[in-house]
Coordinates of C-alpha atoms and ligand atoms in Angstrom, one line a residue:
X1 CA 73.5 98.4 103.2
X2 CA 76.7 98.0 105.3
X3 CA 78.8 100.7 105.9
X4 CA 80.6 101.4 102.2
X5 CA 83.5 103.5 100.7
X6 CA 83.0 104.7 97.6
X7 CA 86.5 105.7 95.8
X8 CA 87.5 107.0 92.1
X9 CA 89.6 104.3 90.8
X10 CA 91.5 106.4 88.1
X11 CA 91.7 110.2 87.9
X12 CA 88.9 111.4 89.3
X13 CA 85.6 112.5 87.3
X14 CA 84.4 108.4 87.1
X15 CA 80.7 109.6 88.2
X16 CA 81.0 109.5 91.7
X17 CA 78.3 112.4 92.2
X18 CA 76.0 110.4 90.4
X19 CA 76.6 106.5 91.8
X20 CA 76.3 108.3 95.2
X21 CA 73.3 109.9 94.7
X22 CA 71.9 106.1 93.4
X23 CA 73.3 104.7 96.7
X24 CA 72.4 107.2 98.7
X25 CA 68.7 105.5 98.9
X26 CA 70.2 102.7 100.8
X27 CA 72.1 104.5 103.5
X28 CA 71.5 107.2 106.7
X29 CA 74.7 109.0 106.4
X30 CA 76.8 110.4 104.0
X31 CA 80.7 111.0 104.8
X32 CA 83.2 113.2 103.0
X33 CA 85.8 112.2 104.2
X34 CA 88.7 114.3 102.4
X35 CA 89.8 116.7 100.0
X36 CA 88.0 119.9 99.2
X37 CA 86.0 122.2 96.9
X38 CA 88.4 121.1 94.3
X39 CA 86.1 118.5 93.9
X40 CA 83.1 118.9 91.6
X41 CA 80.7 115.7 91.7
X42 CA 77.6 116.0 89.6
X43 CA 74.2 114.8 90.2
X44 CA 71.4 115.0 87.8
X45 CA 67.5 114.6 88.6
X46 CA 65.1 114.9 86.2
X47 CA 65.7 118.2 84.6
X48 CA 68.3 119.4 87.8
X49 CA 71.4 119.4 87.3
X50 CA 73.5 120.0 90.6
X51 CA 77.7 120.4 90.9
X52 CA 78.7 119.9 94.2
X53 CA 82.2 120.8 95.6
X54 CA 82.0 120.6 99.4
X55 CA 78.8 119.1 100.6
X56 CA 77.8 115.4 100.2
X57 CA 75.9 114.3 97.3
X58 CA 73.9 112.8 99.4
X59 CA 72.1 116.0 100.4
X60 CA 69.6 115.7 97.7
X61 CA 67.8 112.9 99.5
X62 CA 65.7 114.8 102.1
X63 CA 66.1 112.8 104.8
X64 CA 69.6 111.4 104.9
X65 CA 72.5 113.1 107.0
X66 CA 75.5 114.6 105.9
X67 CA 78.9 114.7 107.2
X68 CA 82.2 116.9 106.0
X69 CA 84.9 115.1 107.8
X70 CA 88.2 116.2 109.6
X71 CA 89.7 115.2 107.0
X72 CA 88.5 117.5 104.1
X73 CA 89.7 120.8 103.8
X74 CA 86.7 123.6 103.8
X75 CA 87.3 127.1 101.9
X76 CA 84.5 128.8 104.7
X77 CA 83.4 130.8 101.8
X78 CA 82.4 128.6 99.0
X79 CA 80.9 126.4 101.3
X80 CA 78.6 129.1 102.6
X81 CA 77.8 129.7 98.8
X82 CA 77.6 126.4 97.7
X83 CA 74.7 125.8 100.9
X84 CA 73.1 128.7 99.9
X85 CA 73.1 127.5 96.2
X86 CA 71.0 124.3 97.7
X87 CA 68.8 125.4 100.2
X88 CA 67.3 128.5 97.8
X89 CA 66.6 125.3 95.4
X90 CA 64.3 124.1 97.7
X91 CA 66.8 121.4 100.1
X92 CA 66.4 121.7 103.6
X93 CA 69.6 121.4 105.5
X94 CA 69.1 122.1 109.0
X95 CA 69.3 119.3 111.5
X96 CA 70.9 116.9 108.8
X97 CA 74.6 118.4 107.9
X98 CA 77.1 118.5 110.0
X99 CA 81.2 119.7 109.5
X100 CA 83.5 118.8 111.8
X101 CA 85.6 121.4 113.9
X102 CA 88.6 119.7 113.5
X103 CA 88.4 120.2 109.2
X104 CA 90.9 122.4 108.6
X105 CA 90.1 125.8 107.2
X106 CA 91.3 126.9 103.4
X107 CA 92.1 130.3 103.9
X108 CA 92.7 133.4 100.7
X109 CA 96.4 132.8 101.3
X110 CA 96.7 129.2 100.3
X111 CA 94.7 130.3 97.2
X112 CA 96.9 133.3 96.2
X113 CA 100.2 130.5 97.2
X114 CA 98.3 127.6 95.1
X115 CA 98.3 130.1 92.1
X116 CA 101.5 131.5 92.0
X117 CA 103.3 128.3 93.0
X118 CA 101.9 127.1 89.6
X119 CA 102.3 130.4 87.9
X120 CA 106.4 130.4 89.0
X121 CA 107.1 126.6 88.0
X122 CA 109.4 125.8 85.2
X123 CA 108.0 124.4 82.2
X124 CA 106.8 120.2 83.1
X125 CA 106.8 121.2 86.5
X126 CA 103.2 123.0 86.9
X127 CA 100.4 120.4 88.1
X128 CA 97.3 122.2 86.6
X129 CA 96.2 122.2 90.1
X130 CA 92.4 123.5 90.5
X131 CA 93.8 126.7 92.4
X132 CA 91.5 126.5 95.3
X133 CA 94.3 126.3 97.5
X134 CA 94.3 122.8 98.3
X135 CA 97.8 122.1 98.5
X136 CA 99.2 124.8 100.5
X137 CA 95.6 124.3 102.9
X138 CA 97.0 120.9 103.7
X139 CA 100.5 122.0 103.8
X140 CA 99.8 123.9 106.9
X141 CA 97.9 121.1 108.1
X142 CA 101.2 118.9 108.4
X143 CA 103.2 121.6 109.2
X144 CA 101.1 122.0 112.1
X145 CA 100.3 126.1 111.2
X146 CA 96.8 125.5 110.3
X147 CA 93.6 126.3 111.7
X148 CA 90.6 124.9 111.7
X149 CA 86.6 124.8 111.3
X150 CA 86.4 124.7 115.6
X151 CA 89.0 127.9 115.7
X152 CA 86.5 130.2 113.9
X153 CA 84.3 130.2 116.7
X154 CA 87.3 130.9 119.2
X155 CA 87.4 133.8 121.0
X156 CA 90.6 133.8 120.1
X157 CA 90.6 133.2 116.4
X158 CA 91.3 136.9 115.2
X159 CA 94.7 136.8 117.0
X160 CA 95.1 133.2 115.3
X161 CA 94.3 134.8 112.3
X162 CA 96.9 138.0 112.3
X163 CA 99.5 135.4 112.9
X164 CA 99.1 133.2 110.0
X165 CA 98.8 136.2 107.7
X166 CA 101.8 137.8 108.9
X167 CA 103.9 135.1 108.3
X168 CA 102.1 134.6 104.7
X169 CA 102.3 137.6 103.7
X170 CA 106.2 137.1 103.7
X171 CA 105.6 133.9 101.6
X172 CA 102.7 135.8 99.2
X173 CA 105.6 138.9 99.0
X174 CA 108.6 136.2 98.1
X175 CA 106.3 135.1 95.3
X176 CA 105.7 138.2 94.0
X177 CA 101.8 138.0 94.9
X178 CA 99.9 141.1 97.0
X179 CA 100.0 141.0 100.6
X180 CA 96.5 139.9 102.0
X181 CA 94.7 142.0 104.8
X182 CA 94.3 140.2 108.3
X183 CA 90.9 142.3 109.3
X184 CA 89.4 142.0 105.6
X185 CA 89.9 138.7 105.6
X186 CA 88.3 138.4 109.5
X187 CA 85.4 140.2 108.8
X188 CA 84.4 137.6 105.9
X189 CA 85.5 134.9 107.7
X190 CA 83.0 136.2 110.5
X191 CA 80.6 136.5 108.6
X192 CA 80.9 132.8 107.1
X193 CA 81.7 131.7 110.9
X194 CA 78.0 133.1 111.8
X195 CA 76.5 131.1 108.7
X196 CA 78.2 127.7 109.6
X197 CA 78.1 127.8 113.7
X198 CA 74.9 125.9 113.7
X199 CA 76.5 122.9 111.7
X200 CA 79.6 122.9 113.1
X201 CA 79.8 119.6 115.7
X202 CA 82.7 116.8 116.8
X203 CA 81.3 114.7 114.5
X204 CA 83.7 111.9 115.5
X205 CA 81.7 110.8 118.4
X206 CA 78.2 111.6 115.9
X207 CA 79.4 109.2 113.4
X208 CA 80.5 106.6 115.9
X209 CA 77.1 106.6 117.5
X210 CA 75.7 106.0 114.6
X211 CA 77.9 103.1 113.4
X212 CA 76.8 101.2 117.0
X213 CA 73.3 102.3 116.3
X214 CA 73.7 100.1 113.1
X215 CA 72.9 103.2 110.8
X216 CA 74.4 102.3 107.6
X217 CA 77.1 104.9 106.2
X218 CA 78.4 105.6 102.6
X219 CA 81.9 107.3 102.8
X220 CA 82.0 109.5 99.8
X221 CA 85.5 110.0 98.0
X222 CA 86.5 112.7 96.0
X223 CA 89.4 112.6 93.4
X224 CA 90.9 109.0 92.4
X225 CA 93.4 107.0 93.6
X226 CA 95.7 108.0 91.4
X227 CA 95.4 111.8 92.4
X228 CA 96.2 110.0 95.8
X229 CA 98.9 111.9 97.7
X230 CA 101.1 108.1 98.4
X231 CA 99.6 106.0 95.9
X232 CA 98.9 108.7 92.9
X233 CA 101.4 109.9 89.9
X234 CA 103.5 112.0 92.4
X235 CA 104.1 115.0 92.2
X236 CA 100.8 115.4 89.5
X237 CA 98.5 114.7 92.3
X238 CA 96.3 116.1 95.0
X239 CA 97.1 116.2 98.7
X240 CA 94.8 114.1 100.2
X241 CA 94.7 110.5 100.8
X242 CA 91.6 109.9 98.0
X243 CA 91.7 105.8 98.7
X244 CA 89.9 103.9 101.1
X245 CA 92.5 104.4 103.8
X246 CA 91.4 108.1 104.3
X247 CA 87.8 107.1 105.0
X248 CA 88.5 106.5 108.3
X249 CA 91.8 108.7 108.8
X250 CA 89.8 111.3 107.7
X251 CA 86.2 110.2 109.5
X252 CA 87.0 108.9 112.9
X253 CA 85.0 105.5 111.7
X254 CA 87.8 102.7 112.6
X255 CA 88.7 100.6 109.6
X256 CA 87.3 97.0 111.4
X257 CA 83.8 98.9 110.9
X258 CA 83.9 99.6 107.1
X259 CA 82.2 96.9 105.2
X260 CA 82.3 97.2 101.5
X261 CA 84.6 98.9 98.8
X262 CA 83.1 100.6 95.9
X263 CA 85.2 101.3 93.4
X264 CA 84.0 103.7 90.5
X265 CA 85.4 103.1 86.8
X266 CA 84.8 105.3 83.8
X267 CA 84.3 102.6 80.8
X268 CA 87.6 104.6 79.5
X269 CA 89.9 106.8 81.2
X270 CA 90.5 110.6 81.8
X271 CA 92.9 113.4 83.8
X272 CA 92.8 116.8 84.2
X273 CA 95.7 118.9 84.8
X274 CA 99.1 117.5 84.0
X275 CA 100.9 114.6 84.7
X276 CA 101.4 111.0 82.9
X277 CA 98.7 109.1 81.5
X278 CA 99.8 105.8 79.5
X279 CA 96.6 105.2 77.4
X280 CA 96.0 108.8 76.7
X281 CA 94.6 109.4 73.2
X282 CA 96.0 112.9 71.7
X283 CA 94.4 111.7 67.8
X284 CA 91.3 112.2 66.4
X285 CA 89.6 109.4 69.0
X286 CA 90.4 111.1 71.6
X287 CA 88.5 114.2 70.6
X288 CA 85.6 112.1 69.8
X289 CA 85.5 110.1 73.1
X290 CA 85.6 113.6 75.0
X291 CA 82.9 115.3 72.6
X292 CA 80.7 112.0 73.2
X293 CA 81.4 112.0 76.9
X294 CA 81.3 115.7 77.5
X295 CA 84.4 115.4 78.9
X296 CA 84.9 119.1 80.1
X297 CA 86.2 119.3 84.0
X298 CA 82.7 119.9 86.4
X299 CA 84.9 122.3 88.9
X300 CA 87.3 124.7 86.2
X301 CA 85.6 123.8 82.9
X302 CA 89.0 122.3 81.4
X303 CA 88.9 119.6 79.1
X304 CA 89.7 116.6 80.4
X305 CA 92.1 114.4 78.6
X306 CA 90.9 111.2 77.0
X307 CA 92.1 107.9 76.5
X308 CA 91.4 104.1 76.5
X309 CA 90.4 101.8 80.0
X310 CA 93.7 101.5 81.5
X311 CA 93.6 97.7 83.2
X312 CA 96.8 98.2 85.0
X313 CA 95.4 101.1 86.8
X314 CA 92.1 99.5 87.6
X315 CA 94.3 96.2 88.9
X316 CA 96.6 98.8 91.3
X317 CA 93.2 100.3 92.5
X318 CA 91.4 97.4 93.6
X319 CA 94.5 96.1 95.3
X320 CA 95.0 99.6 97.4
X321 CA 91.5 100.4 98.2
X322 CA 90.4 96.5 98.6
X323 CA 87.6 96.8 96.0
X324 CA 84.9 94.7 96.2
X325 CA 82.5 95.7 93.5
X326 CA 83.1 97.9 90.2
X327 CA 80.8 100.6 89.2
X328 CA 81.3 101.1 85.5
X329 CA 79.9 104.8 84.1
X330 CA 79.4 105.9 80.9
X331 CA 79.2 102.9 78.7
X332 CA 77.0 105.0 76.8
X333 CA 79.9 106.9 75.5
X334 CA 81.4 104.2 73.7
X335 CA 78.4 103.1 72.0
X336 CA 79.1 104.5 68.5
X337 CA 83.0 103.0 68.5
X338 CA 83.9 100.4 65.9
X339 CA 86.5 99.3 67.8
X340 CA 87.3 99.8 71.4
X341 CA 90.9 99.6 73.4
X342 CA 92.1 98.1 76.2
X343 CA 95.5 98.8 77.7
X344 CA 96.8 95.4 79.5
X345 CA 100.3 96.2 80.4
X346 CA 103.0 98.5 80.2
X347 CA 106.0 98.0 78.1
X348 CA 109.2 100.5 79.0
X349 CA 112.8 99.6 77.6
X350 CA 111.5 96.6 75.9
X351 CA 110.6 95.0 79.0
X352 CA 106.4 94.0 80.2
X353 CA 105.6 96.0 83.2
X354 CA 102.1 94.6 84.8
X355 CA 102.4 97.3 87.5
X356 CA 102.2 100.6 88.3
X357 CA 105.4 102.1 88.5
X358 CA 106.1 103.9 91.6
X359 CA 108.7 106.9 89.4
X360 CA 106.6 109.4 87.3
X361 CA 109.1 109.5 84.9
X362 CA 109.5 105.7 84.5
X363 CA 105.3 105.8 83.6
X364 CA 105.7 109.1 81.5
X365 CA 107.8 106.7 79.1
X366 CA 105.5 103.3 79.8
X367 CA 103.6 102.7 76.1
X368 CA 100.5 101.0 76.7
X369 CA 100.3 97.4 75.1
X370 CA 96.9 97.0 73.8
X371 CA 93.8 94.7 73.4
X372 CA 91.3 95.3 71.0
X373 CA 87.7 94.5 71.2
X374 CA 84.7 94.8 68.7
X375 CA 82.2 97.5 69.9
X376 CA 78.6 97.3 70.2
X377 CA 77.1 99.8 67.4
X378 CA 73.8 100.6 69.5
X379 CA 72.5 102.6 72.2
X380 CA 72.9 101.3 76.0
X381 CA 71.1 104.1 77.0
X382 CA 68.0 102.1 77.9
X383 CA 69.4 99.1 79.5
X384 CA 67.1 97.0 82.1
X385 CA 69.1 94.2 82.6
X386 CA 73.0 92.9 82.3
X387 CA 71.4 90.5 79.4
X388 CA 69.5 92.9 77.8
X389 CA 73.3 94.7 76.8
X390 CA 74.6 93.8 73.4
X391 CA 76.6 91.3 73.5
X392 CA 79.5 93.0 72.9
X393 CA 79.1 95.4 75.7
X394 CA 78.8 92.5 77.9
X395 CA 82.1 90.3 76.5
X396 CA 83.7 94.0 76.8
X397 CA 83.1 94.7 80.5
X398 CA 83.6 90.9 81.5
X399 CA 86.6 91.5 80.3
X400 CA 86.9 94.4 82.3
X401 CA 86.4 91.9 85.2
X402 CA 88.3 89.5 84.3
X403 CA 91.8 91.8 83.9
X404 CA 90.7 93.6 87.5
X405 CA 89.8 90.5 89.3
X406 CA 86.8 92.6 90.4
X407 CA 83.0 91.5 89.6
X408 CA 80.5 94.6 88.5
X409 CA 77.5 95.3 90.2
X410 CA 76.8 98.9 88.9
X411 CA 76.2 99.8 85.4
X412 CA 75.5 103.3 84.1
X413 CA 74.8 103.9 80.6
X414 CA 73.7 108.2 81.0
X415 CA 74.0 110.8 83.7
X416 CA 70.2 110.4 85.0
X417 CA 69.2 108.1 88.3
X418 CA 67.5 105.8 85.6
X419 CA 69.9 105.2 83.4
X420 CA 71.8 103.2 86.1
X421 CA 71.8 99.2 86.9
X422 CA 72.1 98.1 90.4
X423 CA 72.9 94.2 89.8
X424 CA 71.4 91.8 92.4
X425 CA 74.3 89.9 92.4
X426 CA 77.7 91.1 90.7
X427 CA 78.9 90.0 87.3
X428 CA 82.3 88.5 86.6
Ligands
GDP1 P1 82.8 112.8 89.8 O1 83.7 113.9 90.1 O2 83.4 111.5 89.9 O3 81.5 112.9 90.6 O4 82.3 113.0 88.3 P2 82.0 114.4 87.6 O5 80.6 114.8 88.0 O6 83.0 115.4 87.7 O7 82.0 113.9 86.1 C1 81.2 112.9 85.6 C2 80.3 113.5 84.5 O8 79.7 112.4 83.8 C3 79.1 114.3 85.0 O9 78.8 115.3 84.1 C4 78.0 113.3 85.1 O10 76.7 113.9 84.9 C5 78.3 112.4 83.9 N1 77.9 111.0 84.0 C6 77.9 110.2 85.1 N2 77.6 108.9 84.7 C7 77.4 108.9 83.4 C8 77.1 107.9 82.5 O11 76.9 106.8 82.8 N3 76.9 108.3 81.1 C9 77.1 109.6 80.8 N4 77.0 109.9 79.5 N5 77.4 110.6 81.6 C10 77.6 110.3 82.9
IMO2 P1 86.6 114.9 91.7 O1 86.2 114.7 93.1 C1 89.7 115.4 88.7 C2 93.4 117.3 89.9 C3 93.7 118.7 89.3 C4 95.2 118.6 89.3 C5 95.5 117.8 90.6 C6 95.9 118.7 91.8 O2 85.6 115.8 91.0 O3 86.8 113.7 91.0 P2 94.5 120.3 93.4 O4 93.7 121.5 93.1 O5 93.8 119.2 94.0 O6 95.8 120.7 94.1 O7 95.0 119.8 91.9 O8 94.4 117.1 90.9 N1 92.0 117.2 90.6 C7 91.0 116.6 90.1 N2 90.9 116.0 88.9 N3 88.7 115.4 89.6 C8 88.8 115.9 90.8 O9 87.9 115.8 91.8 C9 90.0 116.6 91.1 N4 90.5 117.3 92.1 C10 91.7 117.7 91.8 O10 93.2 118.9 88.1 O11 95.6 117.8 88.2
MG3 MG1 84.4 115.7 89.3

């Protein structure tokens, strides 16, 4: 397989975890590429279930590489958990996963800042962030006060380290939070800094070797473009670039030697946290969409909102990330509806609006103008083949298609490997 970015095309939680994991047979490396352990990307084998925040999905395949890029932001801490989760169920990770120095470093600061920045906002003005500290991680980041994966194994680090905390402790004190302690927080970070020193590399010049070695690499995205820091529902979103674009801002790989564009698509939509989200259903369907989808966020166990395929969302996304191919999940959990939705166009003001406006409050007040479609009435659960669908499954995602402009190649009807169709060619 050529060298492939696989993106969230709406809000995040489309299935990533799992399309990765399916693709991951086809590849040698697997890239994250941005973002952080706000993430949660699930893969399930067999009767496994795994959640994983930080580390590629594609560690589950015993002999493929992994990669955390510059470009995500690591909390040292959870990442040392989250290995140690994997390697006492049975993965072996030595010699295959790699973290680049320059990744900058989340550190208990940004977490307390995350928290009570969200805690202090005005009503409409919290985000529902995942408080892992995300924001404020990659706030220091571009105000050039961070530090990173390569500075914890600096001589000079604990000096680095009293720094930053003296000046955040002024910001965690304006807030109204408890100052943190500079040595507490060294001798943890030391202690993490001894687990991680062996996988610690410049994996820039790693992944580059690979790409002229013609080693095939699947860039793994967390979030969705619309959690997208410039193309997302701003301010509700993350801060990372979660498109295409940050594969290789946030890699090292230059953008003439990325081949394909995935882009994953729940059959419906969903968000968690705030911010708008035109085809959002608050009624009794929406309720039933999230109880048949289990619909309960994989990182803070929130429920994720619900609400009909939103085309003009899909039709912004494949434009921005250059999608090539659709990957559709969880047609499964639409198979009982009479009737399914989808949301064509906008209309604010009486006036059609076909894209995605650029002013969060110009989309809060966008009302969704709707196509209906029959459903299906049976299980897709055991699908072999794009003909074998009902027919109505099949007239619903080709239309799908045809609003997008994108063909589907991936189909996945269940959270196992099996319950996923990888089409020879792609439909639409
Ligand atoms: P990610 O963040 O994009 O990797 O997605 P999450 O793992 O947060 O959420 C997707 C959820 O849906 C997980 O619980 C998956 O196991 C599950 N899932 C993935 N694909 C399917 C599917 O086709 N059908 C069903 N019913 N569940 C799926
Ligand atoms: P995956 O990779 C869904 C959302 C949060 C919040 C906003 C900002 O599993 O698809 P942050 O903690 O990043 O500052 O929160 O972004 N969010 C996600 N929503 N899936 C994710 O990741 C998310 N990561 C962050 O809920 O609305
Ligand atoms: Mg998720």
């Amino acid at each position: 397989m050529a060298n492939t970015v696989l993106i969230g095309a709406q809000w995040g939680d489309e299935g990533k975890g799992k399309i990765i994991d399916v693709m991951t047979e086809k590849v040698d490396w697997v890239v994250r590429y941005q973002g952080g352990n706000n993430a949660g990307h699930t893969v399930e084998i067999g009767t496994e279930k795994y959640v994983l925040h930080l580390v590629p999905s594609g560690i589950l395949h015993d002999e493929k590489r992994c990669v955390i890029g510059h470009g995500v932001v690591v909390d040292p801490m959870a990442l040392v958990e989250e290995l140690e989760g994997v390697t006492q169920r049975g993965i072996s990770i030595a010699g295959r996963f790699f973290i680049s120095d320059r990744a900058h470093l989340v550190m208990p600061y940004h977490r307390t800042i995350d928290e009570y920045r969200e805690k202090k906002a005005s009503s409409g003005n919290t985000i529902g962030t995942t408080k892992r500290g995300i924001g404020p991680a990659y706030g220091d980041k571009a105000s050039r006060t961070g530090l990173r994966m390569g500075d914890l194994l600096d001589p000079e680090f604990p000096d680095l380290l009293r720094k930053r905390v003296e000046i955040n402790n002024k910001i965690l004190t304006a807030l109204g939070a408890k100052p943190v302690d500079a040595e507490e927080i060294l001798s943890t970070y030391q202690r993490a800094a001894d687990y991680l020193k062996p996988f610690i590399a410049d994996t820039i010049p790693l992944l580059n070797q690979a790409v002229r070695a013609g080693e095939p690499i699947l860039f793994e995205g967390a979030q969705g473009t619309m959690l997208d820091i410039d193309y997302g529902t701003y301010p509700f979103v993350t801060s990372s670039s979660a498109t295409a674009g940050g594969a290789c801002t946030g890699s090292g790989v230059p953008p003439h030697r990325i081949d394909r564009v995935i882009g994953v698509v729940k059959a419906y939509s969903t968000r968690v946290g705030e911010g708008p989200f035109p085809t959002e259903l608050t009624d009794a369907m929406g309720e039933r969409i999230r109880t048949a989808g289990a619909e309960f966020g994989a990182t803070t166990g929130r429920p994720r909102r619900c609400g009909w395929f939103d085309a003009v969302v899909a039709r912004y996304s494949a434009m921005i990330n250059g999608i090539d191919v659709w990957a559709i999940t969880k047609l499964d959990v639409l198979d009982e509806l009479e009737t399914i939705r989808i949301g064509v166009a906008y209309e604010v003001d009486g006036q059609r609006v076909d894209q995605v406006p650029a002013n969060v409050r110009v989309l809060e007040k966008c009302q969704p103008i709707y196509e209906e479609m029959p459903g299906w009435g049976c299980s897709t659960r055991e699908t072999k083949s794009f003909d074998s669908l009902p027919a109505n499954a099949q007239a619903y995602i080709l239309r799908l298609t045809e609003l997008t402009g994108v063909p589907v190649e991936i189909l996945s009807f269940g959270p196992a490997r099996e319950s996923t169709l990888v089409l020879e060619s792609p439909v639409g």
